[in-house]
Amino acid sequence: MSQKKKFCLLGISLIYFILNPLYVYSEGKLLITSDGTYNNTVDREADYGIEGSGGPNIVVTNSATLTATQYDGFFSCCAGTVEFDNSGTVTGIRNGIGQFGGTSNFVNTGGITATGSSDGQGIGIYNYGNGSINNSGTSSGREGIKHGSGSATIINSGTLTGSVIDINNDGTISSLTNSQGGSDTLTYDGKVPTNYKVIINSTTDFGKIDFSNETGSLTFAIDSSSTLSASTYASVLQNIADGNIGNEATWTNYNSTYKWRLVANGTDWDLEIANRRTAYTTRITGKLNKILEVLENINTNSSNTTLTTALDSLSDSSLEKVASQIEGVTIKSINGQSFKNHSTFKRAVSSALATPSVSSLTRNNYASLSLNDLNFNQSQNEYQMYSANSFDFKSMANIFKNKDLFSLKSKGSTLFFRTFADQTNQDKIGTDTGFESSTAGFLLGNQNNLTEDIEQGWSFGYSSNDTDFDENYGNSEANTLHAMIYQNQQYDNFILGLNLGTYISRTDMDREITDGSVQTLKSRIYNYGFDITADIKQSYQLENNFTFTPSFSTNLSYIIQDDLDESGGDLALSVKNDNLLIVKPEIGFALEKSFNQTDQVSKSLGFSVYGSYEEKLDGTTSKAKIKDTGSNFDIVDENKDDTFVTTGLGYTFLDKIDNTEYNFGVYYTQNDNNNLNSTLASFNYNKKF
């Protein structure tokens, strides 16, 4: 080639590079000043490892070693869009990688280090503008990443190490995804990311982040790349208040298998991951199956999403408890309570009249009490109003024709008045809650001895019952009016007794729902009861002034139960109650010791043991409906029968001259399941006119 042609080609090349200055090399530094793509495979060391400036859109891939002796391993200023992909090693003083202005997209699978120790230096990755940072390698310095302005997204599946802070945010991080945790929790300072996603690799390998100087609010989520197990992942968020978290404490579905929620743990937050929603009927089995079916239908039909969302967030134990509350376990507990209150009244009537024995209080201490345990050892009444050789209802009716019935001084007439109280404790049975029940009241009555062998009388009274259910299930208050008439007749070898009773009871109940959808449900019902008791007993005189008296009795009660209509919340029930029929037979004995018998006084000590069986023959199933949803179910009282054993010990003192009597006694009842007991301490005073 001629010399002239060589100079011509050189001139054309110079003109090309002047017009298109893509790369300029200076002291080992690569300066990028125009659009283009560059693959750097050459180790470089200069003030900047690679520098970009002006307004180009550039793409740089680095697989070599870039070392900055004064500033940044890679630096770009004022560019439009910069993409920097590093799989090599980048070392800077001020920044490992620095971008000012424009939009940057950094991908790091290698190592980035900033060695500066002064403020404004030692930043592994510095971004001032919009863009994204995806780090699966390492970035270290005084700060691992600093975002100075604009909006950015950050994915950290590698390691960020900052001697001061791992991520320092002065701008907006729209999304931060993080897997760094274990013993090297990611530290974060400044405005919290708008969205934070944790990466979970296993139950021991998952992201953790520790906040400081936090402002703003984040939404927590689990990254889709995660591998989950049903477990608790401790302290995924640290030192952040609930006001800076937008979705704490609520269950969120992750996929078709798992769900998750954040749970406060001091100043930290644990991530609970559970199997995705399981049907209520699958989570809880047994007696609550019917109400759980109703709740599951509500969930399926989305007729009360607020309720079912709250129920879904409960543990199995809490779900079982609230299902029992929703079903109306306390309603079942007061089924027949008016019958028990009336029994307390009848027992009090008996104790007001009985002498000398403790047996009258021991018998049916927790149920209907027959009233044949009266004193048949007194002298025959001189003034007879009626006599008969057989037991009949006519004799009982004729008592009301007697004008002396209300007399305080007529022969054979005893007017009595007393107060009474009773305490019952019922332990929890299965899903049925326990309760404590106390009854107190007063009564007035009159008895006439028609003959030496026949006693007839009447009584009426009032009682108030308070029942407190365990575990804050609620309470009830019942007020009851009682009335009864009775007759006892002695034959040659035995004694027959009969009494008829009736009552009306009003019950006000507060039913508490304590979990899920918290509310207090109120109701008022009226019950009307009728009962009849018949008994037979025989006394045997033993040596040393002992008297042995076996007896048998049967009580039949019928209670007309009012329907229930609750108010106070969306779980209020409408309940249609059937009438209740109860039968209760009883058998037992009394053993008495008489001593210090004179014409003036009589003293005796008594011990009694009685066993009884109670069965609800009808009325144990009620038709219930959650009013706001129209969902129907049955409230079934599973405790249809029970057996009781009662013991009593008492002392009686009788002043025959003054016709006064004192009785002291203690009594205890236990059922066969050892989940119910009743205690009574009694002092009685009788004065006969």
mmCIF file of N, CA and C in Angstrom, residues 337-394:
data_model
loop_
_atom_site.group_PDB
_atom_site.id
_atom_site.type_symbol
_atom_site.label_atom_id
_atom_site.label_comp_id
_atom_site.label_asym_id
_atom_site.label_seq_id
_atom_site.Cartn_x
_atom_site.Cartn_y
_atom_site.Cartn_z
ATOM 1 N N GLN A 337 -82.406 -26.131 85.842
ATOM 2 C CA GLN A 337 -81.914 -25.444 87.028
ATOM 3 C C GLN A 337 -83.057 -25.048 87.950
ATOM 4 N N SER A 338 -84.199 -24.682 87.390
ATOM 5 C CA SER A 338 -85.342 -24.325 88.216
ATOM 6 C C SER A 338 -85.801 -25.511 89.068
ATOM 7 N N PHE A 339 -85.674 -26.717 88.527
ATOM 8 C CA PHE A 339 -85.993 -27.932 89.276
ATOM 9 C C PHE A 339 -85.086 -28.068 90.501
ATOM 10 N N LYS A 340 -83.801 -27.786 90.317
ATOM 11 C CA LYS A 340 -82.859 -27.863 91.437
ATOM 12 C C LYS A 340 -83.158 -26.783 92.475
ATOM 13 N N ASN A 341 -83.516 -25.579 92.019
ATOM 14 C CA ASN A 341 -83.853 -24.512 92.960
ATOM 15 C C ASN A 341 -85.082 -24.888 93.791
ATOM 16 N N HIS A 342 -86.072 -25.506 93.156
ATOM 17 C CA HIS A 342 -87.257 -25.946 93.876
ATOM 18 C C HIS A 342 -86.924 -27.051 94.872
ATOM 19 N N SER A 343 -85.965 -27.888 94.542
ATOM 20 C CA SER A 343 -85.538 -28.933 95.451
ATOM 21 C C SER A 343 -84.925 -28.347 96.713
ATOM 22 N N THR A 344 -84.161 -27.264 96.543
ATOM 23 C CA THR A 344 -83.584 -26.590 97.701
ATOM 24 C C THR A 344 -84.683 -26.059 98.622
ATOM 25 N N PHE A 345 -85.730 -25.498 98.041
ATOM 26 C CA PHE A 345 -86.873 -25.028 98.819
ATOM 27 C C PHE A 345 -87.518 -26.180 99.595
ATOM 28 N N LYS A 346 -87.740 -27.307 98.951
ATOM 29 C CA LYS A 346 -88.389 -28.430 99.610
ATOM 30 C C LYS A 346 -87.527 -28.990 100.731
ATOM 31 N N ARG A 347 -86.238 -28.990 100.502
ATOM 32 C CA ARG A 347 -85.352 -29.446 101.559
ATOM 33 C C ARG A 347 -85.429 -28.512 102.762
ATOM 34 N N ALA A 348 -85.522 -27.221 102.484
ATOM 35 C CA ALA A 348 -85.626 -26.260 103.576
ATOM 36 C C ALA A 348 -86.922 -26.437 104.359
ATOM 37 N N VAL A 349 -88.024 -26.735 103.673
ATOM 38 C CA VAL A 349 -89.286 -26.997 104.360
ATOM 39 C C VAL A 349 -89.143 -28.194 105.280
ATOM 40 N N SER A 350 -88.523 -29.240 104.765
ATOM 41 C CA SER A 350 -88.350 -30.436 105.562
ATOM 42 C C SER A 350 -87.506 -30.164 106.801
ATOM 43 N N SER A 351 -86.421 -29.401 106.617
ATOM 44 C CA SER A 351 -85.558 -29.126 107.754
ATOM 45 C C SER A 351 -86.217 -28.209 108.769
ATOM 46 N N ALA A 352 -87.180 -27.413 108.321
ATOM 47 C CA ALA A 352 -87.897 -26.559 109.251
ATOM 48 C C ALA A 352 -88.818 -27.357 110.155
ATOM 49 N N LEU A 353 -89.222 -28.559 109.732
ATOM 50 C CA LEU A 353 -90.183 -29.355 110.471
ATOM 51 C C LEU A 353 -89.581 -30.592 111.113
ATOM 52 N N ALA A 354 -88.547 -31.134 110.484
ATOM 53 C CA ALA A 354 -88.072 -32.443 110.877
ATOM 54 C C ALA A 354 -87.446 -32.442 112.260
ATOM 55 N N THR A 355 -87.707 -33.480 112.989
ATOM 56 C CA THR A 355 -87.066 -33.719 114.266
ATOM 57 C C THR A 355 -87.159 -35.215 114.541
ATOM 58 N N PRO A 356 -86.158 -35.784 115.141
ATOM 59 C CA PRO A 356 -84.942 -35.058 115.492
ATOM 60 C C PRO A 356 -83.839 -35.215 114.467
ATOM 61 N N SER A 357 -84.138 -35.864 113.359
ATOM 62 C CA SER A 357 -83.076 -36.479 112.607
ATOM 63 C C SER A 357 -82.441 -35.567 111.569
ATOM 64 N N VAL A 358 -81.226 -35.950 111.289
ATOM 65 C CA VAL A 358 -80.469 -35.332 110.224
ATOM 66 C C VAL A 358 -80.874 -35.869 108.858
ATOM 67 N N SER A 359 -81.635 -36.939 108.841
ATOM 68 C CA SER A 359 -81.954 -37.603 107.581
ATOM 69 C C SER A 359 -82.737 -36.721 106.629
ATOM 70 N N SER A 360 -83.588 -35.847 107.150
ATOM 71 C CA SER A 360 -84.409 -35.033 106.268
ATOM 72 C C SER A 360 -83.587 -34.122 105.377
ATOM 73 N N LEU A 361 -82.458 -33.678 105.893
ATOM 74 C CA LEU A 361 -81.588 -32.855 105.068
ATOM 75 C C LEU A 361 -80.663 -33.688 104.201
ATOM 76 N N THR A 362 -80.320 -34.850 104.660
ATOM 77 C CA THR A 362 -79.431 -35.700 103.884
ATOM 78 C C THR A 362 -80.130 -36.252 102.664
ATOM 79 N N ARG A 363 -81.355 -36.585 102.820
ATOM 80 C CA ARG A 363 -82.086 -37.184 101.719
ATOM 81 C C ARG A 363 -82.263 -36.186 100.591
ATOM 82 N N ASN A 364 -81.904 -36.621 99.405
ATOM 83 C CA ASN A 364 -82.070 -35.790 98.219
ATOM 84 C C ASN A 364 -81.477 -34.406 98.395
ATOM 85 N N ASN A 365 -80.250 -34.399 98.913
ATOM 86 C CA ASN A 365 -79.608 -33.122 99.148
ATOM 87 C C ASN A 365 -79.448 -32.307 97.883
ATOM 88 N N TYR A 366 -79.443 -32.942 96.762
ATOM 89 C CA TYR A 366 -79.318 -32.228 95.505
ATOM 90 C C TYR A 366 -80.562 -32.400 94.632
ATOM 91 N N ALA A 367 -81.635 -32.815 95.127
ATOM 92 C CA ALA A 367 -82.803 -33.022 94.275
ATOM 93 C C ALA A 367 -84.072 -32.902 95.077
ATOM 94 N N SER A 368 -85.183 -33.365 94.526
ATOM 95 C CA SER A 368 -86.464 -33.256 95.197
ATOM 96 C C SER A 368 -86.468 -34.018 96.501
ATOM 97 N N LEU A 369 -86.942 -33.366 97.540
ATOM 98 C CA LEU A 369 -86.906 -33.945 98.872
ATOM 99 C C LEU A 369 -88.299 -34.356 99.323
ATOM 100 N N SER A 370 -88.459 -35.584 99.694
ATOM 101 C CA SER A 370 -89.713 -36.018 100.295
ATOM 102 C C SER A 370 -89.786 -35.520 101.724
ATOM 103 N N LEU A 371 -90.994 -35.338 102.219
ATOM 104 C CA LEU A 371 -91.186 -34.679 103.490
ATOM 105 C C LEU A 371 -91.777 -35.592 104.543
ATOM 106 N N ASN A 372 -91.460 -36.861 104.528
ATOM 107 C CA ASN A 372 -91.988 -37.744 105.552
ATOM 108 C C ASN A 372 -91.094 -37.818 106.787
ATOM 109 N N ASP A 373 -89.937 -37.155 106.726
ATOM 110 C CA ASP A 373 -89.020 -37.197 107.847
ATOM 111 C C ASP A 373 -89.431 -36.198 108.913
ATOM 112 N N LEU A 374 -90.580 -36.394 109.457
ATOM 113 C CA LEU A 374 -91.136 -35.517 110.461
ATOM 114 C C LEU A 374 -91.153 -36.243 111.805
ATOM 115 N N ASN A 375 -91.515 -35.538 112.844
ATOM 116 C CA ASN A 375 -91.512 -36.117 114.181
ATOM 117 C C ASN A 375 -92.832 -36.819 114.453
ATOM 118 N N PHE A 376 -92.774 -38.138 114.487
ATOM 119 C CA PHE A 376 -93.966 -38.915 114.827
ATOM 120 C C PHE A 376 -93.898 -39.453 116.245
ATOM 121 N N ASN A 377 -92.983 -38.907 117.023
ATOM 122 C CA ASN A 377 -92.814 -39.388 118.390
ATOM 123 C C ASN A 377 -93.424 -38.463 119.429
ATOM 124 N N GLN A 378 -94.050 -37.389 118.996
ATOM 125 C CA GLN A 378 -94.678 -36.482 119.917
ATOM 126 C C GLN A 378 -95.983 -37.083 120.438
ATOM 127 N N SER A 379 -96.422 -36.540 121.535
ATOM 128 C CA SER A 379 -97.660 -37.029 122.116
ATOM 129 C C SER A 379 -98.837 -36.736 121.209
ATOM 130 N N GLN A 380 -99.845 -37.549 121.309
ATOM 131 C CA GLN A 380 -101.021 -37.399 120.455
ATOM 132 C C GLN A 380 -101.702 -36.068 120.717
ATOM 133 N N ASN A 381 -102.105 -35.404 119.661
ATOM 134 C CA ASN A 381 -102.820 -34.147 119.783
ATOM 135 C C ASN A 381 -104.228 -34.387 120.299
ATOM 136 N N GLU A 382 -104.607 -33.608 121.252
ATOM 137 C CA GLU A 382 -105.934 -33.755 121.831
ATOM 138 C C GLU A 382 -107.006 -33.215 120.897
ATOM 139 N N TYR A 383 -106.680 -32.209 120.085
ATOM 140 C CA TYR A 383 -107.651 -31.601 119.207
ATOM 141 C C TYR A 383 -107.485 -32.186 117.801
ATOM 142 N N GLN A 384 -108.420 -33.034 117.393
ATOM 143 C CA GLN A 384 -108.368 -33.696 116.104
ATOM 144 C C GLN A 384 -109.312 -33.035 115.132
ATOM 145 N N MET A 385 -108.807 -32.736 113.955
ATOM 146 C CA MET A 385 -109.641 -32.142 112.930
ATOM 147 C C MET A 385 -110.099 -33.162 111.916
ATOM 148 N N TYR A 386 -109.388 -34.235 111.765
ATOM 149 C CA TYR A 386 -109.745 -35.221 110.760
ATOM 150 C C TYR A 386 -109.055 -36.522 111.102
ATOM 151 N N SER A 387 -109.696 -37.619 110.799
ATOM 152 C CA SER A 387 -109.093 -38.929 111.013
ATOM 153 C C SER A 387 -109.498 -39.848 109.883
ATOM 154 N N ALA A 388 -108.632 -40.762 109.568
ATOM 155 C CA ALA A 388 -108.910 -41.729 108.514
ATOM 156 C C ALA A 388 -108.007 -42.915 108.710
ATOM 157 N N ASN A 389 -108.463 -44.042 108.225
ATOM 158 C CA ASN A 389 -107.676 -45.260 108.333
ATOM 159 C C ASN A 389 -106.865 -45.538 107.073
ATOM 160 N N SER A 390 -107.046 -44.733 106.056
ATOM 161 C CA SER A 390 -106.328 -44.945 104.802
ATOM 162 C C SER A 390 -105.851 -43.600 104.272
ATOM 163 N N PHE A 391 -104.881 -43.687 103.377
ATOM 164 C CA PHE A 391 -104.306 -42.499 102.774
ATOM 165 C C PHE A 391 -105.130 -42.098 101.555
ATOM 166 N N ASP A 392 -105.576 -40.832 101.458
ATOM 167 C CA ASP A 392 -106.302 -40.387 100.279
ATOM 168 C C ASP A 392 -106.082 -38.899 100.048
ATOM 169 N N PHE A 393 -106.416 -38.448 98.864
ATOM 170 C CA PHE A 393 -106.249 -37.052 98.500
ATOM 171 C C PHE A 393 -107.306 -36.163 99.155
ATOM 172 N N LYS A 394 -108.423 -36.758 99.541
ATOM 173 C CA LYS A 394 -109.468 -35.968 100.169
ATOM 174 C C LYS A 394 -108.988 -35.371 101.476
#
